[in-house]
Amino acid sequence: MCGIFGTISDNAVNDTLKALKCLEYRGYDSAGIAVKNGKDIRLFKTAGRVENLQADLPSDLYGCTAIGHTRWATHGEVCANNAHPFYSYDRNFAVVHNGIIENYLSLKYNLTASGVNFTSQTDSETVAHLLAKYYEGDVLQAVVSTANRLQGSFAIVIESVYDGNLYAVKNKSPLVVGVTDNGAYLCSDIRCISRWADKVAVTPDNVIVVANRSGVKFYGFDGEPVPVKFFSVDKAEEEASVDGDFMLKEIMEVPDKVRQAKKGYIECGGLNLPAKTVHRIKRVYLVGCGTAYNSGLEVAAVSRQMMDIDVIPVIASEFIYDSYPVDSYTLAFLISQSGETADTIRAAERIRQQGGFTYAVTNTVTSSLSFVCDKVINIRADAEYAVASTKAYNCQLVTLTLLMTDLAYLKGTIGEETRNKVFDAMDGLGSAIDKILSDSYEISRLAEEVKDSSAVFFIGKRADYPTACEGSLKLKEISYIHSEAYPAGELKHGTLALMEQGVTVIAIACDSDLLDKIASSVSEVATRKARVICVTPYSVDNATLIKIPVVNRLLYGIVSVVPLQLLSYYVAKRLNRDVDKPRNLAKSVTVE
Ligand code: G6P
């Protein structure tokens, strides 16, 4: 993953540091900057956060051309040597890279054989050395030759001592270009440059960018100019700050964002597909990664109660390589908070190529995913900063549930009355969640008991099982406690062997039809001395209850996940974890 940035501007150093802070959600293993000052490039990098880098910079660091990087490690351990930028062996080039150079081993082998010494274990360093090798008096030509040697996914920004230009090479990893009256910005994310740039362009694949004070030009890998359109963007607000943790703030925002998501759905015209397309659909895929996948899992379970066509949730990284059937009868919802998750974008590309209809369900309508898909809907959760996704999950569920309800209605598998019931019931969710949040003291107290668990298992049945999956994901990603989710009936096929004192089981019991069944599972684990907590609007024996309000039976997932989000947060806080930036993770995963 990683965030990359480059600028030609009067405040290049400050702008780079600001942009890196904004990009830190893409990785925070290390940070670095390279500044061109006169004929030299001065390069500084450090393991850890951007604030560490900032503290290490000399006060006289100045220049009008700079590149910067925040890293999520793929090749090579987390250390300053593996941090970007990288110098070429002659120090005449410096590069930052996001993506994976898949053929780097053979490139490295050849460079090493020709006498080049590598300073890092990364794939990215090969790019800097290739540029120096190919330079024969024309930087653009060296960039073209280098680009043609690279395989994999890459967005690379390059500066050199030879001219005042910034160069970039792009294939599959995101790269946006912004321009001002007398400068340019190259970056992984529009949001991080729109405070400066008046106009931006999304760089297509297999394109080279040349930027300087007088403008930006685009070339293909054959060196021929290619046309790329710029569009105006709204100025982004300054990076939000928070007293305390973003994660807690974002959980507290869930009621408002859930209301906003429904309002947004109505305002944008909802599903909004031509009747001909709706008629053709015989199969629906819900594709995403992590929390976004869990929202697909939940909505698939809900949809199967409303329609009789195949509704299939699939993990995006599996979709790409497996042989899921796709044809013109296929509708796929590609779910992604950031819209930059590489696996989800690849899945969308595959579905389009094979004739399916692609529908992005995202929190970032200017994202790469939005450009790949046939249609886009905004989940309206507003910016989410904590790595562990919370409010975006609830808004994905609202938007997807409404989309699938409309689809079921248009396909004639539910009537108008049922459709309207679901839509109306959405209006009560905000206050149901408000109630849970105002009673959070009990959840915070339970966290004290859960924090010392040797393992935590989440169980549920039917639409409660995806909630168990999301609860488990939240807990493990920010507390580092081992956790798994199971359909409750599966416990007896293996996992019961792990039940003993010290283990916690969290049961989700919102499906009134299956209450007896989940109560039996609770009893089975309690008998084996596991501590049991049950999230439910009902009464369940042998468990400590987290009571939630009664809502429409199809909408429990949007509500019952909230106590689990809070519980994870409080457990992680009690264990002194960095809840907003958990170890080894990043908010946006832009490599396959
Ligand atoms: C990362 C984040 C998760 C997120 C997943 C998918 O792993 O840490 O919180 O659910 O990516 O992200 P997306 O932006 O595609 O929803």
Short mmCIF file of C-alpha atoms in Angstrom, two decimals, residues 213-452:
data_model
loop_
_atom_site.label_atom_id
_atom_site.label_comp_id
_atom_site.label_asym_id
_atom_site.label_seq_id
_atom_site.Cartn_x
_atom_site.Cartn_y
_atom_site.Cartn_z
CA ARG A 213 5.47 25.09 -12.98
CA SER A 214 3.96 25.65 -16.42
CA GLY A 215 1.69 22.60 -16.46
CA VAL A 216 1.37 18.85 -16.72
CA LYS A 217 1.81 16.52 -19.70
CA PHE A 218 0.90 12.86 -20.03
CA TYR A 219 2.64 10.23 -22.17
CA GLY A 220 2.11 6.56 -22.90
CA PHE A 221 4.87 4.04 -22.16
CA ASP A 222 5.83 4.47 -25.85
CA GLY A 223 6.67 8.13 -25.12
CA GLU A 224 3.74 9.45 -27.21
CA PRO A 225 1.46 12.14 -25.67
CA VAL A 226 -1.93 10.95 -24.37
CA PRO A 227 -4.92 13.20 -23.61
CA VAL A 228 -6.10 13.24 -19.97
CA LYS A 229 -8.96 15.41 -18.73
CA PHE A 230 -8.79 17.64 -15.66
CA PHE A 231 -11.87 18.41 -13.59
CA SER A 232 -12.62 20.91 -10.84
CA VAL A 233 -12.74 19.75 -7.24
CA ASP A 234 -14.14 21.25 -4.09
CA LYS A 235 -11.50 22.36 -1.63
CA ALA A 236 -11.14 19.65 1.03
CA GLU A 237 -11.46 20.69 4.60
CA GLU A 238 -8.31 20.73 6.69
CA GLU A 239 -7.54 17.32 8.17
CA ALA A 240 -9.93 16.70 11.05
CA SER A 241 -8.53 16.52 14.54
CA VAL A 242 -10.12 14.99 17.58
CA ASP A 243 -9.81 15.10 21.35
CA GLY A 244 -9.39 11.43 22.17
CA ASP A 245 -9.79 8.74 19.51
CA PHE A 246 -11.30 8.91 16.04
CA MET A 247 -12.75 5.43 16.49
CA LEU A 248 -14.91 6.42 19.46
CA LYS A 249 -15.94 9.65 17.73
CA GLU A 250 -16.91 7.68 14.64
CA ILE A 251 -18.97 5.15 16.63
CA MET A 252 -20.74 8.06 18.32
CA GLU A 253 -21.59 9.43 14.86
CA VAL A 254 -23.33 6.19 13.77
CA PRO A 255 -26.91 7.33 14.54
CA ASP A 256 -26.57 10.54 12.49
CA LYS A 257 -24.74 8.87 9.63
CA VAL A 258 -27.35 6.09 9.42
CA ARG A 259 -30.04 8.79 9.08
CA GLN A 260 -27.90 10.60 6.52
CA ALA A 261 -27.32 7.41 4.50
CA LYS A 262 -31.03 6.82 4.11
CA LYS A 263 -31.69 10.46 3.23
CA GLY A 264 -28.86 10.34 0.71
CA TYR A 265 -30.29 7.19 -0.86
CA ILE A 266 -33.67 8.83 -1.40
CA GLU A 267 -32.14 12.09 -2.65
CA CYS A 268 -29.98 10.39 -5.28
CA GLY A 269 -32.89 8.43 -6.70
CA GLY A 270 -32.02 5.06 -5.13
CA LEU A 271 -31.26 1.97 -7.18
CA ASN A 272 -31.98 3.87 -10.37
CA LEU A 273 -31.48 1.10 -12.93
CA PRO A 274 -33.42 0.86 -16.19
CA ALA A 275 -36.30 -1.64 -16.04
CA LYS A 276 -34.62 -3.62 -18.83
CA THR A 277 -31.48 -4.12 -16.71
CA VAL A 278 -33.48 -5.05 -13.61
CA HIS A 279 -35.42 -7.60 -15.62
CA ARG A 280 -32.29 -9.32 -16.84
CA ILE A 281 -30.65 -9.75 -13.42
CA LYS A 282 -30.49 -13.38 -12.38
CA ARG A 283 -27.54 -13.23 -10.03
CA VAL A 284 -26.24 -10.60 -7.61
CA TYR A 285 -22.72 -10.52 -6.20
CA LEU A 286 -21.77 -8.50 -3.15
CA VAL A 287 -18.00 -8.09 -3.34
CA GLY A 288 -15.63 -6.45 -0.88
CA CYS A 289 -12.79 -6.93 1.61
CA GLY A 290 -12.68 -6.83 5.40
CA THR A 291 -15.55 -4.90 6.89
CA ALA A 292 -16.95 -4.15 3.43
CA TYR A 293 -17.14 -7.90 2.76
CA ASN A 294 -18.93 -8.41 6.08
CA SER A 295 -21.55 -5.86 5.03
CA GLY A 296 -22.08 -7.88 1.84
CA LEU A 297 -22.39 -11.05 3.92
CA GLU A 298 -25.03 -9.41 6.11
CA VAL A 299 -27.05 -7.95 3.27
CA ALA A 300 -26.96 -11.24 1.36
CA ALA A 301 -28.49 -12.98 4.38
CA VAL A 302 -31.19 -10.29 4.60
CA SER A 303 -31.84 -10.32 0.83
CA ARG A 304 -32.35 -14.07 0.71
CA GLN A 305 -35.39 -13.42 2.90
CA MET A 306 -36.76 -11.05 0.22
CA MET A 307 -35.93 -12.57 -3.16
CA ASP A 308 -35.37 -15.87 -4.84
CA ILE A 309 -32.46 -15.11 -7.16
CA ASP A 310 -28.86 -15.93 -6.22
CA VAL A 311 -27.37 -13.32 -3.92
CA ILE A 312 -23.77 -14.25 -3.33
CA PRO A 313 -21.30 -12.46 -1.06
CA VAL A 314 -17.69 -12.94 -2.18
CA ILE A 315 -14.34 -11.77 -0.81
CA ALA A 316 -12.85 -9.63 -3.59
CA SER A 317 -9.40 -11.29 -3.55
CA GLU A 318 -11.10 -14.66 -4.06
CA PHE A 319 -13.42 -13.38 -6.75
CA ILE A 320 -10.51 -12.37 -8.98
CA TYR A 321 -8.98 -15.83 -9.22
CA ASP A 322 -11.96 -18.17 -8.79
CA SER A 323 -14.39 -18.98 -11.59
CA TYR A 324 -17.51 -17.26 -10.33
CA PRO A 325 -19.84 -17.07 -13.33
CA VAL A 326 -20.36 -13.60 -14.78
CA ASP A 327 -22.51 -12.66 -17.77
CA SER A 328 -24.98 -10.00 -18.83
CA TYR A 329 -27.46 -11.35 -16.26
CA THR A 330 -25.05 -10.45 -13.45
CA LEU A 331 -25.30 -7.42 -11.18
CA ALA A 332 -22.36 -6.84 -8.82
CA PHE A 333 -22.24 -4.43 -5.94
CA LEU A 334 -18.59 -3.54 -5.28
CA ILE A 335 -18.45 -2.40 -1.67
CA SER A 336 -15.57 -0.23 -0.47
CA GLN A 337 -15.36 2.56 2.05
CA SER A 338 -12.25 4.04 0.42
CA GLY A 339 -12.91 2.93 -3.14
CA GLU A 340 -9.16 2.26 -3.40
CA THR A 341 -8.92 -1.37 -2.30
CA ALA A 342 -6.93 -3.06 -5.08
CA ASP A 343 -8.69 -6.44 -4.87
CA THR A 344 -12.13 -4.83 -5.11
CA ILE A 345 -11.08 -2.73 -8.10
CA ARG A 346 -9.63 -5.82 -9.86
CA ALA A 347 -12.89 -7.70 -9.20
CA ALA A 348 -14.89 -4.81 -10.70
CA GLU A 349 -12.67 -4.82 -13.79
CA ARG A 350 -13.15 -8.55 -14.24
CA ILE A 351 -16.92 -8.33 -13.89
CA ARG A 352 -17.14 -5.50 -16.45
CA GLN A 353 -14.93 -7.33 -18.91
CA GLN A 354 -17.21 -10.34 -18.68
CA GLY A 355 -20.36 -8.33 -19.33
CA GLY A 356 -21.74 -7.91 -15.81
CA PHE A 357 -23.15 -4.63 -14.48
CA THR A 358 -20.91 -3.05 -11.81
CA TYR A 359 -22.31 -0.83 -9.08
CA ALA A 360 -19.88 0.83 -6.64
CA VAL A 361 -21.16 1.28 -3.09
CA THR A 362 -18.60 3.61 -1.57
CA ASN A 363 -17.86 6.44 0.81
CA THR A 364 -15.56 8.10 -1.76
CA VAL A 365 -17.28 8.87 -5.03
CA THR A 366 -14.08 10.32 -6.52
CA SER A 367 -12.19 7.06 -5.91
CA SER A 368 -10.58 4.72 -8.44
CA LEU A 369 -13.40 2.19 -7.92
CA SER A 370 -15.99 4.79 -8.91
CA PHE A 371 -14.20 5.36 -12.21
CA VAL A 372 -14.10 1.64 -12.96
CA CYS A 373 -17.78 0.88 -12.24
CA ASP A 374 -20.88 1.48 -14.37
CA LYS A 375 -22.68 3.20 -11.53
CA VAL A 376 -21.82 4.68 -8.12
CA ILE A 377 -23.74 5.34 -4.94
CA ASN A 378 -22.43 7.31 -1.97
CA ILE A 379 -23.03 5.69 1.44
CA ARG A 380 -22.74 9.17 3.01
CA ALA A 381 -20.79 8.16 6.12
CA ASP A 382 -18.43 11.19 5.70
CA ALA A 383 -14.68 10.87 6.21
CA GLU A 384 -13.62 7.94 8.37
CA TYR A 385 -10.12 8.16 9.88
CA ALA A 386 -9.78 5.26 12.33
CA VAL A 387 -8.32 2.22 10.59
CA ALA A 388 -11.03 -0.01 12.07
CA SER A 389 -14.14 0.83 10.09
CA THR A 390 -17.29 1.51 12.12
CA LYS A 391 -19.79 4.09 10.85
CA ALA A 392 -19.02 3.17 7.22
CA TYR A 393 -20.16 -0.41 7.97
CA ASN A 394 -23.53 0.80 9.30
CA CYS A 395 -23.95 3.09 6.28
CA GLN A 396 -23.00 0.30 3.87
CA LEU A 397 -25.71 -1.83 5.47
CA VAL A 398 -28.31 0.95 5.17
CA THR A 399 -27.50 1.66 1.53
CA LEU A 400 -27.21 -1.96 0.44
CA THR A 401 -30.37 -2.99 2.27
CA LEU A 402 -32.29 -0.21 0.51
CA LEU A 403 -30.77 -1.16 -2.86
CA MET A 404 -31.69 -4.82 -2.41
CA THR A 405 -35.17 -3.96 -1.13
CA ASP A 406 -35.78 -1.85 -4.24
CA LEU A 407 -34.40 -4.62 -6.42
CA ALA A 408 -36.70 -7.20 -4.79
CA TYR A 409 -39.64 -4.83 -5.26
CA LEU A 410 -38.85 -4.13 -8.93
CA LYS A 411 -38.41 -7.82 -9.57
CA GLY A 412 -41.79 -8.42 -7.97
CA THR A 413 -40.63 -10.70 -5.15
CA ILE A 414 -41.90 -8.31 -2.46
CA GLY A 415 -44.90 -6.01 -2.62
CA GLU A 416 -45.06 -2.25 -2.11
CA GLU A 417 -46.23 -2.68 1.47
CA THR A 418 -43.17 -4.73 2.47
CA ARG A 419 -40.87 -2.33 0.64
CA ASN A 420 -42.36 0.66 2.44
CA LYS A 421 -42.18 -1.14 5.79
CA VAL A 422 -38.42 -1.61 5.39
CA PHE A 423 -37.94 2.00 4.30
CA ASP A 424 -40.04 3.36 7.17
CA ALA A 425 -38.38 1.11 9.73
CA MET A 426 -35.00 2.60 8.77
CA ASP A 427 -36.16 5.87 10.32
CA GLY A 428 -36.21 4.32 13.80
CA LEU A 429 -32.65 3.00 13.68
CA GLY A 430 -30.94 6.25 14.65
CA SER A 431 -32.79 6.48 17.96
CA ALA A 432 -32.34 2.75 18.66
CA ILE A 433 -28.57 3.20 18.28
CA ASP A 434 -28.65 6.43 20.33
CA LYS A 435 -30.13 4.35 23.15
CA ILE A 436 -27.30 1.78 22.94
CA LEU A 437 -24.67 4.52 22.96
CA SER A 438 -26.19 6.26 25.95
CA ASP A 439 -26.06 2.98 27.91
CA SER A 440 -22.43 2.30 27.02
CA TYR A 441 -21.18 2.27 30.62
CA GLU A 442 -22.17 -1.40 31.00
CA ILE A 443 -20.27 -2.31 27.82
CA SER A 444 -17.20 -0.48 29.06
CA ARG A 445 -17.44 -2.44 32.33
CA LEU A 446 -17.72 -5.75 30.46
CA ALA A 447 -14.58 -4.85 28.50
CA GLU A 448 -12.62 -5.16 31.76
CA GLU A 449 -13.67 -8.85 31.93
CA VAL A 450 -13.13 -9.57 28.23
CA LYS A 451 -9.67 -8.03 28.00
CA ASP A 452 -7.95 -10.97 29.71
#
